[in-house]
Structures are given as structure tokens and as C-alpha cells.
Coordinates of C-alpha atoms in Angstrom, one line a residue:
Chain U
M11 CA 0.0 0.0 0.0
A12 CA 1.7 3.1 -1.2
Y13 CA 1.0 6.4 0.5
N14 CA 0.8 9.5 -1.7
W15 CA 2.9 12.1 0.0
H16 CA 1.8 15.7 -0.4
F17 CA 4.3 17.8 1.4
E18 CA 3.4 20.8 -0.7
V19 CA 0.2 21.2 1.4
L20 CA 2.4 22.2 4.3
L21 CA 4.0 25.1 2.5
P22 CA 1.5 27.8 3.3
Y23 CA 1.7 26.7 7.0
W24 CA 5.5 27.3 7.4
P25 CA 4.9 30.0 10.0
V26 CA 3.4 27.3 12.3
F27 CA 6.8 25.5 12.3
V28 CA 8.8 28.7 12.7
N29 CA 6.7 29.9 15.6
G30 CA 6.8 26.5 17.1
A31 CA 10.5 26.3 16.8
I32 CA 10.9 29.8 18.4
K33 CA 8.8 28.6 21.4
T34 CA 10.8 25.4 21.6
L35 CA 14.0 27.3 21.7
Q36 CA 12.7 29.8 24.2
L37 CA 11.7 26.9 26.5
T38 CA 15.1 25.2 26.0
F39 CA 17.2 28.3 26.7
G40 CA 15.0 29.4 29.6
A41 CA 15.1 26.0 31.2
A42 CA 18.8 25.5 30.5
A43 CA 19.6 28.9 32.2
L44 CA 17.5 28.1 35.2
G45 CA 18.9 24.6 35.3
A46 CA 22.5 26.0 35.3
V47 CA 21.6 28.5 38.1
I48 CA 20.2 25.6 40.2
G49 CA 22.7 23.0 39.1
L50 CA 25.9 24.8 40.1
P51 CA 25.0 25.2 43.8
A52 CA 23.3 21.8 43.9
G53 CA 26.4 20.1 42.4
I54 CA 28.7 21.8 44.8
G55 CA 26.3 21.4 47.7
R56 CA 26.1 17.7 47.2
E57 CA 29.8 17.5 48.2
S58 CA 29.5 20.1 51.0
R59 CA 31.2 19.5 54.3
I60 CA 28.0 20.7 56.0
A61 CA 25.8 17.6 56.4
P62 CA 22.3 19.2 56.1
V63 CA 23.3 21.0 52.8
R64 CA 24.6 17.7 51.5
Y65 CA 21.4 15.8 52.4
V66 CA 19.1 18.4 50.9
M67 CA 21.0 18.6 47.6
T68 CA 21.3 14.8 47.4
A69 CA 17.6 14.4 48.0
Y70 CA 16.7 17.0 45.4
I71 CA 19.0 15.4 42.7
E72 CA 17.9 11.9 43.4
F73 CA 14.2 12.7 43.6
I74 CA 14.2 14.6 40.4
R75 CA 16.3 12.1 38.5
G76 CA 14.0 9.3 39.9
T77 CA 10.7 10.8 38.6
P78 CA 9.7 11.5 35.0
A79 CA 9.8 15.0 33.6
L80 CA 6.2 14.6 32.5
V81 CA 5.0 13.9 36.0
Q82 CA 7.0 16.9 37.3
I83 CA 5.4 19.2 34.7
V84 CA 1.8 18.0 35.3
W85 CA 2.3 18.2 39.1
I86 CA 3.5 21.8 39.0
Y87 CA 0.7 22.7 36.5
Y88 CA -2.2 21.0 38.2
C89 CA -1.3 20.2 41.8
L90 CA 0.7 23.2 42.9
P91 CA -2.2 25.7 42.3
I92 CA -4.5 23.6 44.4
L93 CA -2.0 23.3 47.2
T94 CA -0.7 26.9 47.1
G95 CA -3.2 28.9 45.1
L96 CA -0.3 29.8 42.8
Q97 CA -1.4 29.3 39.2
L98 CA 1.5 29.6 36.7
G99 CA 1.0 30.1 33.0
A100 CA 1.7 27.1 30.8
M101 CA 4.9 28.6 29.5
S102 CA 6.2 29.6 32.9
T103 CA 5.3 26.2 34.2
M104 CA 7.3 24.6 31.5
I105 CA 10.4 26.7 32.1
I106 CA 10.3 26.2 35.8
A107 CA 9.5 22.5 35.7
L108 CA 12.2 21.8 33.1
G109 CA 14.6 24.1 34.9
I110 CA 14.2 22.2 38.1
H111 CA 14.4 19.0 36.1
E112 CA 17.6 20.0 34.3
G113 CA 19.1 21.4 37.5
A114 CA 19.5 17.9 38.8
Y115 CA 21.2 16.6 35.7
I116 CA 23.4 19.7 35.4
A117 CA 24.3 19.3 39.1
E118 CA 25.7 15.9 38.3
I119 CA 27.6 17.3 35.4
F120 CA 29.2 20.0 37.7
R121 CA 29.9 17.3 40.3
A122 CA 31.6 15.0 37.8
G123 CA 33.5 18.0 36.3
I124 CA 34.8 19.0 39.8
G125 CA 35.6 15.4 40.6
A126 CA 37.7 15.1 37.5
V127 CA 40.0 17.9 38.5
D128 CA 43.2 16.6 40.2
R129 CA 42.9 16.6 44.0
G130 CA 46.4 18.2 44.2
Q131 CA 44.8 21.4 42.8
F132 CA 42.6 21.7 45.9
A133 CA 45.7 21.0 48.1
A134 CA 47.7 23.7 46.3
A135 CA 44.8 26.2 46.6
Y136 CA 44.3 25.4 50.3
S137 CA 48.1 25.6 51.0
L138 CA 47.9 29.2 49.7
G139 CA 45.3 29.9 52.4
M140 CA 42.2 29.8 50.1
S141 CA 38.8 28.9 51.4
R142 CA 36.9 26.1 49.7
M143 CA 34.7 28.6 47.8
R144 CA 37.6 30.6 46.6
A145 CA 39.4 27.5 45.6
L146 CA 36.4 26.3 43.6
R147 CA 35.9 29.7 41.9
R148 CA 39.5 30.6 41.1
I149 CA 41.2 27.2 40.6
I150 CA 38.8 24.2 40.3
L151 CA 35.8 25.4 38.3
P152 CA 37.8 27.1 35.5
Q153 CA 39.5 23.6 35.0
A154 CA 36.2 21.7 35.5
V155 CA 34.3 23.8 33.0
Q156 CA 36.5 22.6 30.2
K157 CA 35.6 19.0 31.0
M158 CA 31.9 19.9 31.4
V159 CA 31.3 21.5 28.0
P160 CA 30.7 18.3 26.0
P161 CA 28.2 16.7 28.5
F162 CA 26.5 20.1 28.9
V163 CA 26.0 20.4 25.2
N164 CA 24.6 16.9 25.2
E165 CA 22.3 17.7 28.0
F166 CA 21.1 20.8 26.1
A167 CA 20.3 18.6 23.1
N168 CA 18.3 16.3 25.4
L169 CA 16.4 19.2 26.9
L170 CA 15.5 20.5 23.5
K171 CA 13.7 17.2 22.8
V172 CA 12.1 17.0 26.2
T173 CA 10.4 20.4 25.6
T174 CA 7.9 18.5 23.5
L175 CA 6.2 17.5 26.8
G176 CA 4.9 21.1 26.8
S177 CA 2.2 19.9 24.4
V178 CA 0.4 18.2 27.3
I179 CA -0.3 21.5 28.9
A180 CA -0.9 23.3 25.6
V181 CA 2.3 25.2 25.2
N182 CA 2.6 26.0 21.5
E183 CA 6.0 24.5 21.0
L184 CA 6.8 22.5 17.9
Q185 CA 4.9 19.3 19.0
H186 CA 1.8 21.1 20.0
S187 CA 1.8 23.3 17.0
A188 CA 2.1 20.3 14.8
T189 CA -0.9 18.5 16.4
G190 CA -2.9 21.7 16.0
L191 CA -2.0 21.8 12.3
I192 CA -3.1 18.2 11.8
S193 CA -6.6 19.1 13.0
V194 CA -6.7 21.8 10.3
I195 CA -5.3 20.0 7.2
Y196 CA -5.8 16.3 8.1
R197 CA -2.3 15.4 7.0
P198 CA -0.7 13.6 10.0
L199 CA 2.0 11.8 8.1
E200 CA 3.3 14.9 6.3
V201 CA 3.1 17.0 9.5
Y202 CA 4.8 14.5 11.8
T203 CA 7.5 13.8 9.2
A204 CA 8.2 17.5 8.9
L205 CA 8.1 17.9 12.6
A206 CA 10.9 15.2 13.0
A207 CA 12.9 17.0 10.3
V208 CA 12.6 20.4 12.0
F209 CA 13.8 18.8 15.3
F210 CA 16.7 17.1 13.6
V211 CA 17.7 20.3 11.9
I212 CA 17.8 22.2 15.3
T213 CA 19.3 19.4 17.3
Y214 CA 21.9 17.8 15.1
P215 CA 24.2 20.8 15.1
L216 CA 24.4 20.6 18.9
I217 CA 25.2 16.9 18.8
F218 CA 27.8 17.6 16.2
L219 CA 29.2 20.4 18.2
A220 CA 29.4 18.2 21.4
G221 CA 31.3 15.6 19.5
R222 CA 33.8 18.1 18.1
L223 CA 34.3 19.7 21.5
E224 CA 34.9 16.4 23.1
R225 CA 37.6 15.5 20.5
R226 CA 39.2 18.9 20.7
L227 CA 39.3 18.9 24.5
S228 CA 40.6 15.4 24.8
S229 CA 43.4 16.0 22.2
R230 CA 44.5 19.1 24.2
V231 CA 45.5 16.9 27.2
Chain F
M28 CA 70.9 30.5 65.6
A29 CA 68.1 28.8 67.5
Q30 CA 65.9 30.9 69.7
D31 CA 64.4 29.8 73.0
A32 CA 60.9 28.9 71.8
P33 CA 60.3 26.7 68.9
I34 CA 58.2 28.2 66.1
L35 CA 56.7 24.8 65.6
R36 CA 56.1 22.2 68.3
L37 CA 54.6 18.8 67.7
A38 CA 53.6 16.8 70.8
G39 CA 52.3 13.3 70.6
V40 CA 50.7 13.7 67.2
T41 CA 48.7 10.7 66.0
K42 CA 46.7 10.0 62.9
S43 CA 45.0 6.9 61.6
Y44 CA 43.4 5.9 58.3
G45 CA 40.8 3.4 59.6
D46 CA 42.8 0.8 61.5
H47 CA 46.1 1.9 60.1
R48 CA 48.1 4.2 62.4
V49 CA 50.0 6.5 60.0
L50 CA 51.4 8.7 62.8
D51 CA 52.0 7.1 66.1
G52 CA 53.0 9.8 68.6
I53 CA 55.3 12.4 66.9
D54 CA 57.2 14.8 69.1
L55 CA 59.2 17.4 67.3
D56 CA 60.4 21.0 67.8
V57 CA 61.4 23.2 64.9
F58 CA 63.3 26.3 65.7
Q59 CA 63.8 29.4 63.5
H60 CA 66.4 28.7 60.7
D61 CA 66.1 25.0 61.3
V62 CA 66.3 22.8 58.2
V63 CA 64.7 19.5 59.2
A64 CA 65.1 16.7 56.7
I65 CA 62.6 13.9 57.1
I66 CA 63.8 10.5 55.7
G67 CA 62.4 7.0 55.8
R68 CA 60.7 4.4 53.7
S69 CA 57.6 5.2 51.7
G70 CA 54.6 4.6 53.9
S71 CA 56.5 5.6 57.1
G72 CA 54.2 8.6 57.5
K73 CA 56.6 11.4 56.3
S74 CA 54.3 13.1 53.9
T75 CA 51.3 12.7 56.1
L76 CA 53.3 14.4 58.9
L77 CA 54.1 17.4 56.6
K78 CA 50.4 17.7 55.6
C79 CA 49.3 17.6 59.2
V80 CA 51.6 20.5 60.0
N81 CA 49.6 23.0 57.9
F82 CA 46.4 21.0 58.4
L83 CA 45.9 20.0 54.8
E84 CA 45.3 16.6 56.6
P85 CA 43.7 16.8 60.0
Y86 CA 45.6 14.9 62.8
D87 CA 43.7 12.9 65.4
G88 CA 45.5 13.2 68.7
G89 CA 48.3 15.2 70.2
S90 CA 49.0 18.8 69.3
I91 CA 50.7 20.9 66.7
R92 CA 51.5 24.4 67.8
F93 CA 52.7 27.2 65.5
N94 CA 54.2 30.0 67.6
G95 CA 52.2 28.6 70.5
E96 CA 48.9 28.5 68.6
L97 CA 47.2 25.2 68.2
V98 CA 46.8 24.2 64.6
G99 CA 43.4 23.1 63.4
Y100 CA 41.5 22.8 66.7
V101 CA 40.2 24.9 69.5
E102 CA 40.2 23.7 73.1
T103 CA 37.5 24.7 75.5
D104 CA 37.1 23.1 78.9
G105 CA 39.5 20.4 77.9
K106 CA 37.3 19.5 74.9
R107 CA 38.6 19.8 71.4
R108 CA 36.8 20.6 68.3
L109 CA 37.7 21.7 64.8
A110 CA 38.7 25.3 64.5
K111 CA 36.8 27.5 62.1
D112 CA 38.2 27.2 58.6
S113 CA 39.0 30.9 58.6
V114 CA 41.1 30.6 61.7
T115 CA 43.0 27.6 60.2
R116 CA 43.6 29.5 57.0
V117 CA 45.3 32.3 58.9
L118 CA 47.8 29.8 60.2
R119 CA 48.0 27.9 57.0
K120 CA 49.0 30.8 54.8
Q121 CA 52.2 31.3 57.0
F122 CA 53.4 27.9 55.7
G123 CA 54.7 27.6 52.1
M124 CA 54.1 24.2 50.7
V125 CA 55.8 22.6 47.7
F126 CA 54.3 19.3 46.4
Q127 CA 55.9 16.3 44.8
N128 CA 53.7 16.8 41.7
F129 CA 54.1 20.6 41.6
N130 CA 50.4 21.2 41.5
L131 CA 50.8 24.4 39.5
F132 CA 47.5 25.8 38.3
P133 CA 47.4 24.7 34.6
H134 CA 45.0 27.3 33.5
K135 CA 47.2 30.1 34.6
T136 CA 50.6 31.3 33.4
V137 CA 53.7 31.1 35.6
I138 CA 53.4 34.7 36.8
E139 CA 49.6 34.3 37.4
N140 CA 50.4 31.2 39.5
V141 CA 52.8 33.2 41.6
I142 CA 50.5 36.2 42.2
E143 CA 47.4 34.1 42.9
G144 CA 48.1 33.8 46.6
P145 CA 49.2 37.4 47.3
T146 CA 46.3 39.0 45.3
Q147 CA 43.6 36.6 46.3
V148 CA 44.5 35.7 49.9
L149 CA 46.8 38.5 51.1
G150 CA 44.9 41.2 49.4
E151 CA 48.0 42.7 47.7
A152 CA 47.5 45.0 44.7
K153 CA 48.1 43.3 41.5
A154 CA 50.9 45.6 40.3
E155 CA 52.8 45.2 43.5
A156 CA 52.3 41.5 43.5
I157 CA 53.7 41.3 39.9
V158 CA 56.8 43.2 40.8
R159 CA 57.5 40.9 43.6
A160 CA 56.6 37.8 41.6
E161 CA 59.1 38.9 38.9
Q162 CA 61.8 39.1 41.6
L163 CA 61.0 35.6 42.8
L164 CA 61.0 34.2 39.3
A165 CA 64.4 35.8 38.7
R166 CA 65.6 34.2 41.9
V167 CA 64.6 30.7 40.8
G168 CA 65.9 31.4 37.2
L169 CA 62.5 31.5 35.5
S170 CA 62.2 35.1 34.3
E171 CA 62.0 34.1 30.6
K172 CA 59.1 31.7 31.4
R173 CA 57.0 34.4 33.0
D174 CA 54.1 34.1 30.6
A175 CA 54.4 30.4 29.8
R176 CA 51.8 27.8 30.8
P177 CA 52.9 25.2 33.2
S178 CA 52.3 22.4 30.7
T179 CA 55.0 23.8 28.5
L180 CA 57.7 23.7 31.2
S181 CA 60.0 20.9 32.2
G182 CA 59.4 19.2 35.6
G183 CA 62.3 21.1 37.1
Q184 CA 61.0 24.4 35.8
Q185 CA 57.5 23.6 37.1
Q186 CA 58.9 22.8 40.5
R187 CA 60.9 26.0 40.6
A188 CA 57.8 28.0 39.7
A189 CA 56.0 26.2 42.5
I190 CA 58.7 27.2 44.9
A191 CA 58.3 30.9 43.7
R192 CA 54.5 30.6 44.2
A193 CA 55.0 29.3 47.8
L194 CA 57.5 32.1 48.6
A195 CA 55.2 34.8 47.3
M196 CA 53.1 34.2 50.4
R197 CA 56.1 35.3 52.5
P198 CA 55.9 32.1 54.6
K199 CA 57.5 31.7 58.0
I200 CA 58.2 28.0 57.2
M201 CA 58.6 26.1 54.0
L202 CA 57.3 22.6 53.7
F203 CA 58.8 20.5 50.9
D204 CA 57.0 17.2 50.2
E205 CA 59.5 15.1 48.2
P206 CA 60.2 18.0 45.9
T207 CA 62.4 16.1 43.5
S208 CA 60.8 12.6 43.5
A209 CA 58.7 13.2 40.4
L210 CA 61.7 14.7 38.4
D211 CA 63.9 13.1 35.8
P212 CA 67.4 12.7 37.4
E213 CA 69.0 15.4 35.3
L214 CA 66.4 17.9 36.6
V215 CA 66.9 17.2 40.3
G216 CA 69.9 19.5 40.6
E217 CA 68.3 22.7 39.6
V218 CA 65.5 22.3 42.1
L219 CA 67.9 21.4 44.9
A220 CA 69.9 24.5 44.0
A221 CA 66.9 26.6 44.4
I222 CA 66.2 25.1 47.8
R223 CA 69.8 25.4 48.8
E224 CA 69.6 29.1 48.2
L225 CA 66.7 29.4 50.6
V226 CA 68.7 27.5 53.2
A227 CA 71.5 30.1 52.7
E228 CA 69.0 32.9 53.4
G229 CA 68.0 31.3 56.7
M230 CA 64.5 30.1 55.7
T231 CA 63.1 27.6 58.2
M232 CA 62.0 24.4 56.5
M233 CA 61.0 20.9 56.7
I234 CA 61.9 18.7 53.8
V235 CA 60.7 15.2 53.1
T236 CA 63.2 13.8 50.8
H237 CA 64.9 10.7 49.3
E238 CA 68.0 12.8 48.4
M239 CA 70.3 11.6 51.1
A240 CA 73.4 13.6 49.9
F241 CA 71.3 16.7 49.9
A242 CA 69.8 16.1 53.3
R243 CA 73.3 15.5 54.7
D244 CA 74.5 18.7 53.1
V245 CA 71.8 21.2 54.0
A246 CA 69.9 19.8 57.0
T247 CA 70.5 21.1 60.5
R248 CA 68.7 18.1 61.7
V249 CA 67.7 14.7 60.2
I250 CA 64.6 12.8 61.3
F251 CA 64.4 9.1 60.4
M252 CA 60.8 7.9 60.5
D253 CA 59.7 4.3 60.7
Q254 CA 56.1 3.0 61.1
G255 CA 54.6 6.4 62.1
R256 CA 57.3 7.2 64.7
I257 CA 60.5 9.1 64.8
A258 CA 62.9 6.3 65.1
E259 CA 66.0 8.4 65.3
E260 CA 66.8 12.1 65.2
G261 CA 70.0 14.0 65.2
P262 CA 72.5 16.2 63.3
P263 CA 73.2 14.8 59.8
G264 CA 76.8 14.0 60.7
T265 CA 75.6 11.5 63.4
I266 CA 72.6 10.1 61.5
F267 CA 74.5 9.4 58.3
T268 CA 77.9 8.2 59.7
N269 CA 77.0 6.8 63.1
P270 CA 73.4 6.0 63.5
R271 CA 72.3 4.6 66.8
E272 CA 69.4 2.5 65.6
S273 CA 69.7 -0.7 63.6
R274 CA 66.6 0.3 61.6
T275 CA 68.3 3.6 60.5
R276 CA 71.4 1.6 59.6
E277 CA 69.4 -0.8 57.5
F278 CA 67.5 2.0 55.7
L279 CA 70.7 3.9 55.0
A280 CA 72.5 0.8 53.8
R281 CA 69.7 0.3 51.3
V282 CA 69.4 3.8 49.9
L283 CA 73.0 4.8 50.0
R284 CA 74.2 1.6 48.2

């Protein structure tokens, strides 16, 4: 049974994909930024010498990594307003939920990056009289960041795909825009195929970049 | 010339890793201008001892006092607890430490390595720190490597840069943890020469080393450590030519062969 493809019917609707892509990128950058802001202190805090800080950060990271992003989004969107009276818009919900979600993964990237720096660097920094925070900021993180770039770009590419979950709470990112378009032109095969193509076009450069960076950074050592 | 009070006094210092007692009651006084060479087999606790002195490693029992001040702990009503990190840091920055593996900061140039402590910890102005760092680099013969990255230097050059970095903190005591053990044999001499110069200037120091000829030459006192204890201690002339303990004799027979 051969299907007759009619991609040309999509042409007039190109703005749907462009606007969807813009929303998707807004979600991705917003959540990545929030994730980095949460992830840095969480990753450092997980190794803190202060026990309560360590416990709280570990609990956050493990809990988030142990629950699906979809459940986190739905919980913040539907449960949080009932419990607190605080109703966030769909877009804000997505950025906050994915930011908290990414924070846990980025925390682990920070932790692994810091762990990959030679212990002697801490010893040298401490021997100069530096505090742990100053040693991290001046000596350890600048070296760790190099090691963190490839996994961070990878995580960014993952996040870009996870934003499709926004469709369940009617955020007009790519997935949701595509579903909407189908109900107008009744061409699911063309629309979903085009959707996949658009995602690939956005995501592949990132994956390519991550691979390049990985090779360049490893050859430098 | 030794003064009356030691600047560093260790009394009954102990430390264990699990069941293994690395330091088993160390008593040691270090006076101004002393050059204390610490020798012994690997695993005898030499390096751990050095790291306990500036509290890079916490010790368990006994006391380490620097100019009379307890290192790393505070005692109230006979009970001991960890001192605030900020208090320990004030003591720690008076020790200069040189590591076996140099531990230069690889993302910084040589001069940036040297000014890092003075500008970040001592609060010196950058311009002033650079002037002094250049003098220190000249002293260890590294002026032309001022703007080089550590990874482009030989081991000997890296270690001399590390010595300059430690000196930039104007330490009261220098701690050398096997400063030449990671070096190719032909590079050992230049590092020892730099240390020798410090000895000539009267710097107080503790050196963990396997360079027996060097220890014999520059040390005012030699400590032989065995199984976490000071097995024998004395002037180099005595330790190297006429040791009292059979353990010392056996060790020296092996390393001087």
C-alpha cells in the first residue's frame, strides 16, 4: 500500500513550524539557564562538608532524577495551584519545571567535572590559604568547566527534545503546533515527518558540536 | 641560631586511616632557621606528617602548635573541636608548601600562578604582586618563562615555579614534600639548587626527601621515620655516619648503596 505524500500542502503553513521552533528554543534556553543556576550550587552542595546541605542537595538530585519530567510538569501545573493557590501560566510552568528537572542533571555534570580535577589542585589552593569557595571559583571550576562542556551540550540537546512535553499543557512549542496543524489539514504523516525533520535540523548541530568539542578537549590533554 | 621557643612544636601527634596508624606519637620541635630533613621508607608517615603541620590533613591526637597557637583545633574546657576554617587559614598561609607533583594551576601562566596567593589571599594590589613575583621568578631562574603555561615547562622548571608561588606568600616556614621525587634525574639538581639558596637565606624548612646527599649537606637536623614514629633524630653527621638504631642503619644501607 503506497502512500501518496503531499508535502506541498504544508508550504502555506510554514509559520506554524517557525513559531513552534521559536517557542521550543525559548523553552530550551529558559530551562537551561534556570537549570544551570540551580545545578551549580546543587552540584557543589552535594559534596559540601555541611551535612544538612549535603542531604538536601542529594535528596533534590535523586528525587528529580527518579521521577519522569512529564509527572513533574503535570504536578506543577495541576497540583501546585490547588496546594498553594499559585497558578502559573503554561509557558512559565514549563520553564520552571524543566529548569528544576535540568538542574538535577546539570548538578551531576558539575559534580563530575569538579571530581575530574586533580585533587592536588585543591591541596595547592588550600596551601595558599584559600577557602573552599575561593578554591572552587578561582582554581577548580575554570578547569572543570572545560571538562563539562561536552556533557553540557549533550544535556542541552536532550532538553530540546524534552520540551515536546509542553504539548500536554498546551504550550505552543513544535509538537503542540504540529498537532494543531493536523486538525486543520488532516495530513498527520506529512506533518509529523516535517516535525521530525525540523527537530533534527535544530538538534543535530548541537550533537555535532558536542562531538567536536569532546575531541578537541581530549586532544589538548 | 636557635631561639628559645620553637616556632613549631609537635607533641604526641597521631593520625589513623581506619585501622592503620600512620602517625603514632610524633614529638618534634622546629626552631627558627632549622632545616629539618625527614627521611624514611615510603609509607612511614613522612608526607602525612608534613600535611598535618599545615592541616591539609587533620591529625587525630596530640598537638601541633605554631608560635604557640594550636593548629586546626580549639580547646575549650579540655574538649577539642575543629577550629573555624577561617582561623586555620590564617595559620596555613604562613606555611609555604611545595608538592611532589608541583600542582601548579594549569589554566594560569607562571606569573599568574605566583601572584594568585598574594592577590587573592593576602589582598595585595596586582601591580605590587607582579613586581615581587618577577623578583621571585628571577631568583629561581625562570624570568623568561614568566608568561608560559605550566604544561610547556619541564618538571624542574615547574617545581621552581611552584617554589616561587609558595615564597610569594612570605611564609615563615617552607614545607617540601618530596620536591624532587617526580623529576627526571637530570632535573633534580636545579630544584635542589633553588632550595639550597633558601637555606642560605636562613629560611626555616621541613623537607621530606629521598636525596640523602642533599639532606646530609643542608639539613641542620635529620629525622628518620619508621612506622609512624620518629625512630631516630640528630644532626646529619651523626645520623649518616654513626646511627644509633639498627633500623636507621638498614635503611641507609639500602638507599646509599
